[in-house]
PDB file of C-alpha atoms in Angstrom:
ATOM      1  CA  UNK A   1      21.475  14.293  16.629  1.00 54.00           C
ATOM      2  CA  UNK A   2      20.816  12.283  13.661  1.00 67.00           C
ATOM      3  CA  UNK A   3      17.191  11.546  12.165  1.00 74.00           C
ATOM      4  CA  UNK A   4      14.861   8.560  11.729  1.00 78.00           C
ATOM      5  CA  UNK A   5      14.178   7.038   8.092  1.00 79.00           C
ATOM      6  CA  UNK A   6      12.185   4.031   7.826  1.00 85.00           C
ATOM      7  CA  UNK A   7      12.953   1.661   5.029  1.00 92.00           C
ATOM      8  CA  UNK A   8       9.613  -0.418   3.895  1.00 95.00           C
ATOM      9  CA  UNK A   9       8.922  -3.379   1.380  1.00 97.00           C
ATOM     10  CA  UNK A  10       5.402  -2.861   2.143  1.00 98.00           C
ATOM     11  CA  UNK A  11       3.032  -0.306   1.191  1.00 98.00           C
ATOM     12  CA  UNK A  12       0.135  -0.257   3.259  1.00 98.00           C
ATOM     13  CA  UNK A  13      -3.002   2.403   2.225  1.00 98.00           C
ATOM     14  CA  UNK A  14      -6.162   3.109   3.422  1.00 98.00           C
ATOM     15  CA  UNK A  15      -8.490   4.885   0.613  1.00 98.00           C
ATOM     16  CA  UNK A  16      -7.687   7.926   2.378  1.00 97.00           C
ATOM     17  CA  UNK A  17      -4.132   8.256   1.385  1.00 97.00           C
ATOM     18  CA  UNK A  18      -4.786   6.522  -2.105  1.00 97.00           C
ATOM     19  CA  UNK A  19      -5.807   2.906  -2.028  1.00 98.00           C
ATOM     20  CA  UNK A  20      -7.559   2.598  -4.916  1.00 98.00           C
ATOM     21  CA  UNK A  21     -10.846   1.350  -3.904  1.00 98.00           C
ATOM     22  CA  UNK A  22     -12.849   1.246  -6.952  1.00 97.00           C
ATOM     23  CA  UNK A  23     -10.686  -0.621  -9.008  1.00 98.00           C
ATOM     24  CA  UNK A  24      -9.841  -3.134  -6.224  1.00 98.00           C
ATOM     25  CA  UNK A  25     -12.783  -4.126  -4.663  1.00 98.00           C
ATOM     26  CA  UNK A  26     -12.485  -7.521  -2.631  1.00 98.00           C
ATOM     27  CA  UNK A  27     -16.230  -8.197  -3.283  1.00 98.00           C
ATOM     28  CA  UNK A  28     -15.887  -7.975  -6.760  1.00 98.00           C
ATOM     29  CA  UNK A  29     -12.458  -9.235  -6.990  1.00 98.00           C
ATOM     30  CA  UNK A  30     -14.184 -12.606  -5.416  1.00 98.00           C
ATOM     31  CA  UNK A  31     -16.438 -12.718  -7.855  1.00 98.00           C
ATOM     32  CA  UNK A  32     -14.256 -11.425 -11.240  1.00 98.00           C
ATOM     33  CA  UNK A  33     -10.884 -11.161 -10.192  1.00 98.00           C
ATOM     34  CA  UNK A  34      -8.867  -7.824 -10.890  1.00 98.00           C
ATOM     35  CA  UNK A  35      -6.371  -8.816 -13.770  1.00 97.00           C
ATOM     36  CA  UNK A  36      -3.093  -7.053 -14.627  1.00 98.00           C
ATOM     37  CA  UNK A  37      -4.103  -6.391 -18.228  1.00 97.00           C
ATOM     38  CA  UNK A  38      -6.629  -4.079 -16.436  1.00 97.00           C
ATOM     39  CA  UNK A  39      -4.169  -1.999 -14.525  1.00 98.00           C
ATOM     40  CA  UNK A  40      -1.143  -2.157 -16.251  1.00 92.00           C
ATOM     41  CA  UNK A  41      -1.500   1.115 -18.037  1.00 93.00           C
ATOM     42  CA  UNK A  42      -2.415   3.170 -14.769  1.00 98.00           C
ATOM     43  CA  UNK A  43      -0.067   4.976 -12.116  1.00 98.00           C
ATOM     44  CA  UNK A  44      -1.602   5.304  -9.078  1.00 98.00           C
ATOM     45  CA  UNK A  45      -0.823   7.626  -6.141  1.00 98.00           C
ATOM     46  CA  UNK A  46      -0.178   7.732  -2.697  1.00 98.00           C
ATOM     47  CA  UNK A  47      -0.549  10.857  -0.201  1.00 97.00           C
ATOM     48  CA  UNK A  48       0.263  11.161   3.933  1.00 93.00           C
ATOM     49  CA  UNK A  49       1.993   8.292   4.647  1.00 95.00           C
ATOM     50  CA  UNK A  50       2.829   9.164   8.270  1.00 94.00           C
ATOM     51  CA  UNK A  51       6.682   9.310   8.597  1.00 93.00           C
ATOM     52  CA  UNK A  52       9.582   8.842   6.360  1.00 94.00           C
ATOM     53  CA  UNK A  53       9.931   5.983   4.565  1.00 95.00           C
ATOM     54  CA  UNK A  54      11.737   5.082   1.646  1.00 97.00           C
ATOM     55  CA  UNK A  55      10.198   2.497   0.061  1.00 97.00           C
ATOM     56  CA  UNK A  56      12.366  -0.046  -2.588  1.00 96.00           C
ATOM     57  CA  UNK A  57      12.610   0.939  -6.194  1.00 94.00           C
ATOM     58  CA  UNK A  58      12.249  -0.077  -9.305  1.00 95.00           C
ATOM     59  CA  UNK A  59      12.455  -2.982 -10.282  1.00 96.00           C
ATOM     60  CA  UNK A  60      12.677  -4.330  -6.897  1.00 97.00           C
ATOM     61  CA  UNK A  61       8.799  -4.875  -5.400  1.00 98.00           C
ATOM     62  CA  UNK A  62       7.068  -3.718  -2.419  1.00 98.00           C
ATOM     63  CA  UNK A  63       4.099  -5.667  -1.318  1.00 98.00           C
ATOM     64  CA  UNK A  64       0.618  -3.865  -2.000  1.00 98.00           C
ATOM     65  CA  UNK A  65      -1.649  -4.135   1.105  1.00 98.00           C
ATOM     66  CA  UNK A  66      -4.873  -2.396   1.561  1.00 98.00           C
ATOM     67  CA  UNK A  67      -5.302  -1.550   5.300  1.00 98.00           C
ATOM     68  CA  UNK A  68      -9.462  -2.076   5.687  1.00 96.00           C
ATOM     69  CA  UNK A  69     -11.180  -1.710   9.005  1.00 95.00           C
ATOM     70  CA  UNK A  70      -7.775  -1.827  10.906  1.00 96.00           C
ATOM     71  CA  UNK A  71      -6.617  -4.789   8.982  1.00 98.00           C
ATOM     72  CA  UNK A  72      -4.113  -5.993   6.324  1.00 98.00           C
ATOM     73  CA  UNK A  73      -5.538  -7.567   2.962  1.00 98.00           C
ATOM     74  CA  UNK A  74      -2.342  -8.261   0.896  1.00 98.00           C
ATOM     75  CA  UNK A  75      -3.281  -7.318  -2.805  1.00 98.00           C
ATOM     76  CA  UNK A  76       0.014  -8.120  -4.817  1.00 98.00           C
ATOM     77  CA  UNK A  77       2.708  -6.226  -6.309  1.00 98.00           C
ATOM     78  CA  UNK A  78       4.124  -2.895  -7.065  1.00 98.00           C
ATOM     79  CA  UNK A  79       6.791  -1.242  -7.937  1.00 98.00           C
ATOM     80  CA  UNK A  80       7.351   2.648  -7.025  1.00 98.00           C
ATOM     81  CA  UNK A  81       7.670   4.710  -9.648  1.00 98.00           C
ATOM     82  CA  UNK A  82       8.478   8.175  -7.293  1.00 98.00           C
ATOM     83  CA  UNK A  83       8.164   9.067  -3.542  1.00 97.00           C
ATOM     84  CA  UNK A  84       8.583  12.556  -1.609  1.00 98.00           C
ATOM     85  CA  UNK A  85       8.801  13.215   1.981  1.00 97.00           C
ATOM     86  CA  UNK A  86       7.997  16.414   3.191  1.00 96.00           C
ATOM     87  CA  UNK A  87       7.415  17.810   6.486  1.00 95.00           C
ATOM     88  CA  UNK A  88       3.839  17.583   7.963  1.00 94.00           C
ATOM     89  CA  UNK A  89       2.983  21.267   9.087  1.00 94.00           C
ATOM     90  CA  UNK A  90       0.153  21.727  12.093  1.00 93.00           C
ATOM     91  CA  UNK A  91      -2.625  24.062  10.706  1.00 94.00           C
ATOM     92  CA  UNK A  92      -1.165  26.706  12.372  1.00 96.00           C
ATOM     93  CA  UNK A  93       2.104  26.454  10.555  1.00 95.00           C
ATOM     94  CA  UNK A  94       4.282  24.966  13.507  1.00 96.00           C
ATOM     95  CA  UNK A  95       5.858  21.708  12.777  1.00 94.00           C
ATOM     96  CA  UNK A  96       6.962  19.335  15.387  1.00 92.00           C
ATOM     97  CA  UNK A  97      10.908  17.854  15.035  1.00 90.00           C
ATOM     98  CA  UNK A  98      10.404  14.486  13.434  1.00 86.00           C
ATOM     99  CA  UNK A  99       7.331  14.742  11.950  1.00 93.00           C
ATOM    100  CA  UNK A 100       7.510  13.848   7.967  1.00 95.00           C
ATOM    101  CA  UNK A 101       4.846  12.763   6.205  1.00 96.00           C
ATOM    102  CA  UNK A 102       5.650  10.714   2.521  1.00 97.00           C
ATOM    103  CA  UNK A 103       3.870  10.507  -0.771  1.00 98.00           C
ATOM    104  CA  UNK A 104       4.445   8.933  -3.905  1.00 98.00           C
ATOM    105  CA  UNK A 105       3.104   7.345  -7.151  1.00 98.00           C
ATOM    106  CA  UNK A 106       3.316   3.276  -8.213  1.00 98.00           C
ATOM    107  CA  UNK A 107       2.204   0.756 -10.905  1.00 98.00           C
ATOM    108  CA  UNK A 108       0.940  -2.332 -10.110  1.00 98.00           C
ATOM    109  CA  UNK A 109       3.316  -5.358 -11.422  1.00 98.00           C
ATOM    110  CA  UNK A 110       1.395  -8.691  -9.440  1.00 98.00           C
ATOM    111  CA  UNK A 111      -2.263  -9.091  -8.105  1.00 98.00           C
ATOM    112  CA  UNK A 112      -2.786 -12.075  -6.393  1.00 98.00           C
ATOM    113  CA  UNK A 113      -5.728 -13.925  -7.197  1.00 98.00           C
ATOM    114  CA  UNK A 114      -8.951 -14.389  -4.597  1.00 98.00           C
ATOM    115  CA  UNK A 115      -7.198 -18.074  -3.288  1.00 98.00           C
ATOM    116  CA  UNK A 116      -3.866 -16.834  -3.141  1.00 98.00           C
ATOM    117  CA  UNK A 117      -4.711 -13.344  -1.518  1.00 98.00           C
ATOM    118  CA  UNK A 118      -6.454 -15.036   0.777  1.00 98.00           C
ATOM    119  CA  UNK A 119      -4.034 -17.200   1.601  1.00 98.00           C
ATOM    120  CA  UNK A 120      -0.662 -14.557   1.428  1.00 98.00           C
ATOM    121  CA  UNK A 121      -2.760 -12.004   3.833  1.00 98.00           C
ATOM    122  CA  UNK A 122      -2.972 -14.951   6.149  1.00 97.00           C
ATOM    123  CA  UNK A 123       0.523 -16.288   6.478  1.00 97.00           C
ATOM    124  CA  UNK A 124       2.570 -12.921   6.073  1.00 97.00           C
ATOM    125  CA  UNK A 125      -0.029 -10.171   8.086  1.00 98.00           C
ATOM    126  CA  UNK A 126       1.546  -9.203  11.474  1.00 97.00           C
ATOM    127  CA  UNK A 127       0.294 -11.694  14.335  1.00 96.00           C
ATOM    128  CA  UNK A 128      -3.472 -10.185  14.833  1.00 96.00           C
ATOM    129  CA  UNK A 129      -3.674  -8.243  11.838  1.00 97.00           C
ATOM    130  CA  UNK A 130      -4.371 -10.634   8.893  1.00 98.00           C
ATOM    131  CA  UNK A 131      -7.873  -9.693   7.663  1.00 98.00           C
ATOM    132  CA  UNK A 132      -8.747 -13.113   6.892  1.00 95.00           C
ATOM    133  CA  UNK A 133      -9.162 -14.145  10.695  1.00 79.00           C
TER     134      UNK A 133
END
């Protein structure tokens, strides 16, 4: 008996689940960096998260990572602003025991700059996983 809920300080997205891709852009971000002032306005959400995962709340931060070609690129700051978990249904209806699936919505509160992200995704990625190899 008993279930599995994952507690995370880390939200890691790929565009597909709501990394927002046009508005950080490492390219650009090189060459003009992203500022707060920018973003600070904006909530941004997050969809299919596989599994479920609480993530910490306001005010406390979770690190923003963008997960690009199989890799982690640490982008800064957030803080959660809401998060659901609901069960992730096969297209024929069934659903498998264990099998969640979490969304939510955040606000960006830190974005590192190019130096610093560079630096952060390299000390605190997962052996093998940093982007900046």
């Amino acid at each position: 008996m008993g279930s599995s809920l994952e507690v995370n300080d880390t939200l890691q997205l790929t565009v597909e689940q709501g990394f927002p891709g046009e508005v950080f852009n490492l390219e650009r971000h090189r060459q003009n960096p992203v500022t707060l002032k920018s973003v600070q306005d904006q909530v941004f959400s997050f969809q299919r998260k596989p599994g479920a995962r609480l993530f910490h709340l306001d005010p406390v931060r979770v690190f923003f990572v963008e997960k690009r070609e199989g890799k982690w690129l640490f982008w800064g700051n957030i803080v959660i602003q809401s998060q659901t978990i609901e069960k992730q249904f096969e297209a024929d209806g069934s659903w498998t025991k264990g099998n969640w699936m979490t969304s939510g919505s955040y606000r960006v509160s830190k974005i590192y700059d190019p130096e610093c992200q560079e630096m952060f995704t390299r000390y605190e990625s997962p052996p093998g996983k940093g982007y900046f190899a």
